[in-house]
Every structure is written in structure tokens, then in C-alpha cells.
Amino acid sequence: MKVRCAWCGKIIQEDLSNPDYAQISHGICQECIYNLEYHKIPLQDLIDSLQPPIFIINAEGKIETANKTAQIEINKPISKIEGMLGGDVIECAYATLPGGCGKTEHCTGCGIRNTVNYTFSTGKAKHDVKVYQYLQTPNGQKRVELTLNTEKVGNLVYLRIDGLSKIEYE
């Protein structure tokens, strides 16, 4: 079994004698823990140093910040996403309905919302959660598969969303 850091991608542990060697599990490496909790570098610098797309979410479900990779993948600068609800940022097809993001009948089944809320309420990380989301694209609604990883740090959740790069934003 391989254990890979869900944030930086570094291999943490490899057990070649394990018959399940081909399987990959995710955790967080000591360097990322140190940087997340103790290092005195600004949050934006830390998350910009990470390659995967990372969004930092507050308890209200609003984006506090996002790294450069996430901004590139959704084709929006940080100034356009700070303080926005996640569904508005990724252009969830249901976020445009009356009530908006988090307030429609579809939102109770939102995999992103449920995964982030689970991590907020329990403090437990989630890794490689596959979700399907309907997003609004210039070519109409598109059902996409995304892979989520969450980690609670203080009163924020670090959300990694893999699969956004395949979406045609504007």
C-alpha cells in the first residue's frame, strides 16, 4: 500500500511487502501539517505553493481564499471568488435557481456541501470522495465527476477538488 499526502502529493509511506501494494491511501505529510498549523508563512503563500487546486472554506460555506491552481482551473481571479458560496464559484447549475447556492431542493444532496459539512462537524478528513455535480458551462449544463479531499484546520476546511480542469469555463 502506498500512502500519499493528499495536499502536496508526496509519497509518505510504501509497503512493498503488502499484497495491496497497488492500492493508494491518502493522509497528510509532516511537512504539510507543520506548514498548516505552525509555520509563520501567510496562508496564501502556503496554498499557492501546493500544486492541486485548493479552496479554503469557512463555516458558512464561503470561500476564504483559493490557490493559484484553483483560480486557473475555474478561470476566475481571487477577487471574484473571495466571500462567495462554493456553488456560485464553480457555477453549479442549481445555484442560479431561486434561493441560490445552499437554498434549493437539490442542495441537500450536494456531494461537495455534504463532504465539507462532514469535515466541519466531525473534524475528520475525507479523502478521494467521488461526487457528481451539474455545472453551468457556455455549452449548457454538464454533469461532471469530481474527486474531493478535505482537512479541517482551525475553523476552516481545506478543500481540494480534482476534475475542475476538464470543465470548459467561459
Tab-separated table of C-alpha atoms in Angstrom:
chain	number	residue	atom	x	y	z
A	1	MET	CA	0.000	0.000	0.000
A	2	LYS	CA	1.189	3.489	-0.823
A	3	VAL	CA	0.232	6.409	1.391
A	4	ARG	CA	0.332	9.742	-0.432
A	5	CYS	CA	-0.077	13.232	1.039
A	6	ALA	CA	-3.476	14.497	-0.115
A	7	TRP	CA	-2.131	18.057	-0.258
A	8	CYS	CA	1.323	18.019	-1.836
A	9	GLY	CA	1.202	14.548	-3.419
A	10	LYS	CA	4.433	13.299	-1.805
A	11	ILE	CA	4.634	9.563	-1.012
A	12	ILE	CA	4.559	9.259	2.788
A	13	GLN	CA	4.902	5.505	3.076
A	14	GLU	CA	5.367	2.492	0.810
A	15	ASP	CA	4.982	-1.106	1.899
A	16	LEU	CA	6.285	-3.297	-0.924
A	17	SER	CA	5.611	-6.473	1.068
A	18	ASN	CA	1.910	-5.669	1.358
A	19	PRO	CA	-0.256	-7.631	-1.133
A	20	ASP	CA	-2.369	-4.493	-1.532
A	21	TYR	CA	0.668	-2.513	-2.742
A	22	ALA	CA	-1.165	-1.231	-5.799
A	23	GLN	CA	-3.736	0.497	-3.608
A	24	ILE	CA	-3.210	4.115	-2.619
A	25	SER	CA	-4.410	5.694	0.592
A	26	HIS	CA	-4.180	9.382	1.452
A	27	GLY	CA	-3.005	11.186	4.520
A	28	ILE	CA	-1.059	14.339	5.218
A	29	CYS	CA	2.723	14.538	5.430
A	30	GLN	CA	4.565	16.067	8.371
A	31	GLU	CA	5.763	18.994	6.263
A	32	CYS	CA	2.209	19.944	5.272
A	33	ILE	CA	0.984	19.541	8.873
A	34	TYR	CA	3.796	21.791	10.040
A	35	ASN	CA	3.037	24.362	7.356
A	36	LEU	CA	-0.706	24.239	8.010
A	37	GLU	CA	-0.510	24.577	11.782
A	38	TYR	CA	2.770	26.111	12.863
A	39	HIS	CA	4.716	27.739	10.096
A	40	LYS	CA	4.658	31.521	10.034
A	41	ILE	CA	4.198	31.949	6.282
A	42	PRO	CA	0.995	33.639	5.073
A	43	LEU	CA	-1.861	31.286	4.224
A	44	GLN	CA	-1.982	32.457	0.606
A	45	ASP	CA	1.728	31.727	0.110
A	46	LEU	CA	1.287	28.270	1.624
A	47	ILE	CA	-1.622	27.200	-0.537
A	48	ASP	CA	-0.119	28.771	-3.662
A	49	SER	CA	2.895	26.507	-3.141
A	50	LEU	CA	0.646	23.430	-3.467
A	51	GLN	CA	0.012	22.053	-6.944
A	52	PRO	CA	-3.505	20.621	-6.530
A	53	PRO	CA	-6.469	23.037	-6.657
A	54	ILE	CA	-7.215	24.111	-3.069
A	55	PHE	CA	-10.140	26.158	-1.763
A	56	ILE	CA	-10.295	27.358	1.840
A	57	ILE	CA	-13.895	27.304	3.086
A	58	ASN	CA	-15.329	28.944	6.205
A	59	ALA	CA	-18.171	27.620	8.372
A	60	GLU	CA	-20.762	29.496	6.275
A	61	GLY	CA	-19.622	27.655	3.144
A	62	LYS	CA	-17.967	30.736	1.701
A	63	ILE	CA	-14.580	30.798	0.019
A	64	GLU	CA	-11.961	32.493	2.175
A	65	THR	CA	-9.289	32.055	-0.478
A	66	ALA	CA	-8.052	29.669	-3.170
A	67	ASN	CA	-4.652	28.832	-4.539
A	68	LYS	CA	-3.411	29.830	-7.973
A	69	THR	CA	-4.096	26.380	-9.425
A	70	ALA	CA	-7.757	26.579	-8.393
A	71	GLN	CA	-8.070	30.095	-9.814
A	72	ILE	CA	-6.618	28.945	-13.132
A	73	GLU	CA	-8.856	25.859	-13.293
A	74	ILE	CA	-12.058	27.859	-12.746
A	75	ASN	CA	-10.777	30.817	-14.780
A	76	LYS	CA	-11.514	33.365	-12.023
A	77	PRO	CA	-9.164	35.588	-10.032
A	78	ILE	CA	-9.238	35.548	-6.246
A	79	SER	CA	-11.010	38.920	-6.216
A	80	LYS	CA	-14.011	37.285	-7.946
A	81	ILE	CA	-14.325	34.315	-5.566
A	82	GLU	CA	-13.492	35.534	-2.052
A	83	GLY	CA	-16.621	35.613	0.090
A	84	MET	CA	-18.661	33.703	-2.485
A	85	LEU	CA	-20.520	30.470	-1.823
A	86	GLY	CA	-18.881	27.419	-3.353
A	87	GLY	CA	-21.720	26.681	-5.790
A	88	ASP	CA	-21.509	30.203	-7.182
A	89	VAL	CA	-17.741	29.896	-7.594
A	90	ILE	CA	-17.796	26.632	-9.530
A	91	GLU	CA	-21.007	27.622	-11.328
A	92	CYS	CA	-23.276	24.892	-10.006
A	93	ALA	CA	-26.312	24.723	-12.273
A	94	TYR	CA	-28.622	24.851	-9.243
A	95	ALA	CA	-27.007	27.949	-7.713
A	96	THR	CA	-28.869	30.114	-10.232
A	97	LEU	CA	-32.291	28.845	-9.112
A	98	PRO	CA	-34.421	30.941	-6.743
A	99	GLY	CA	-32.814	30.873	-3.301
A	100	GLY	CA	-29.338	30.358	-4.740
A	101	CYS	CA	-26.491	28.172	-3.571
A	102	GLY	CA	-27.381	26.157	-0.499
A	103	LYS	CA	-31.061	27.021	-0.611
A	104	THR	CA	-32.595	24.823	-3.314
A	105	GLU	CA	-34.065	21.347	-3.020
A	106	HIS	CA	-31.011	19.996	-4.862
A	107	CYS	CA	-28.556	21.312	-2.272
A	108	THR	CA	-29.380	18.655	0.334
A	109	GLY	CA	-27.832	16.076	-1.997
A	110	CYS	CA	-24.800	18.167	-2.949
A	111	GLY	CA	-21.708	15.989	-2.571
A	112	ILE	CA	-19.389	18.961	-2.159
A	113	ARG	CA	-21.542	20.617	0.508
A	114	ASN	CA	-22.073	17.344	2.380
A	115	THR	CA	-18.374	16.448	2.357
A	116	VAL	CA	-17.301	19.898	3.573
A	117	ASN	CA	-20.029	19.936	6.248
A	118	TYR	CA	-18.994	16.460	7.442
A	119	THR	CA	-15.419	17.650	7.935
A	120	PHE	CA	-16.619	20.813	9.709
A	121	SER	CA	-18.894	18.932	12.089
A	122	THR	CA	-16.644	15.955	12.887
A	123	GLY	CA	-13.161	17.362	12.324
A	124	LYS	CA	-12.424	14.217	10.289
A	125	ALA	CA	-10.752	14.444	6.908
A	126	LYS	CA	-12.308	12.868	3.835
A	127	HIS	CA	-10.168	11.503	1.005
A	128	ASP	CA	-10.913	10.605	-2.606
A	129	VAL	CA	-14.653	11.200	-2.340
A	130	LYS	CA	-16.212	10.884	-5.803
A	131	VAL	CA	-19.132	13.244	-6.394
A	132	TYR	CA	-21.182	14.261	-9.405
A	133	GLN	CA	-22.115	17.882	-9.910
A	134	TYR	CA	-24.159	19.639	-12.568
A	135	LEU	CA	-22.257	22.736	-13.653
A	136	GLN	CA	-23.264	25.548	-15.948
A	137	THR	CA	-20.874	25.887	-18.888
A	138	PRO	CA	-21.005	28.070	-22.012
A	139	ASN	CA	-22.347	24.966	-23.792
A	140	GLY	CA	-25.138	24.380	-21.257
A	141	GLN	CA	-25.364	22.148	-18.205
A	142	LYS	CA	-22.727	19.481	-17.863
A	143	ARG	CA	-22.614	16.596	-15.363
A	144	VAL	CA	-19.057	16.206	-14.116
A	145	GLU	CA	-17.320	13.802	-11.780
A	146	LEU	CA	-15.127	15.465	-9.178
A	147	THR	CA	-12.854	14.000	-6.535
A	148	LEU	CA	-12.769	15.722	-3.157
A	149	ASN	CA	-10.312	15.771	-0.276
A	150	THR	CA	-10.989	17.772	2.891
A	151	GLU	CA	-8.997	18.593	6.002
A	152	LYS	CA	-10.105	20.781	8.908
A	153	VAL	CA	-7.526	23.248	10.175
A	154	GLY	CA	-8.736	25.538	12.948
A	155	ASN	CA	-12.112	26.925	11.928
A	156	LEU	CA	-11.556	26.402	8.199
A	157	VAL	CA	-11.769	23.456	5.834
A	158	TYR	CA	-9.159	22.956	3.145
A	159	LEU	CA	-10.980	21.559	0.114
A	160	ARG	CA	-9.134	20.006	-2.787
A	161	ILE	CA	-11.283	19.478	-5.892
A	162	ASP	CA	-9.787	17.360	-8.648
A	163	GLY	CA	-11.511	17.322	-12.022
A	164	LEU	CA	-12.274	21.027	-12.481
A	165	SER	CA	-9.622	21.346	-15.184
A	166	LYS	CA	-11.801	19.269	-17.529
A	167	ILE	CA	-14.621	21.810	-17.376
A	168	GLU	CA	-14.946	24.470	-20.033
A	169	TYR	CA	-15.408	27.709	-18.100
A	170	GLU	CA	-16.031	30.722	-20.333
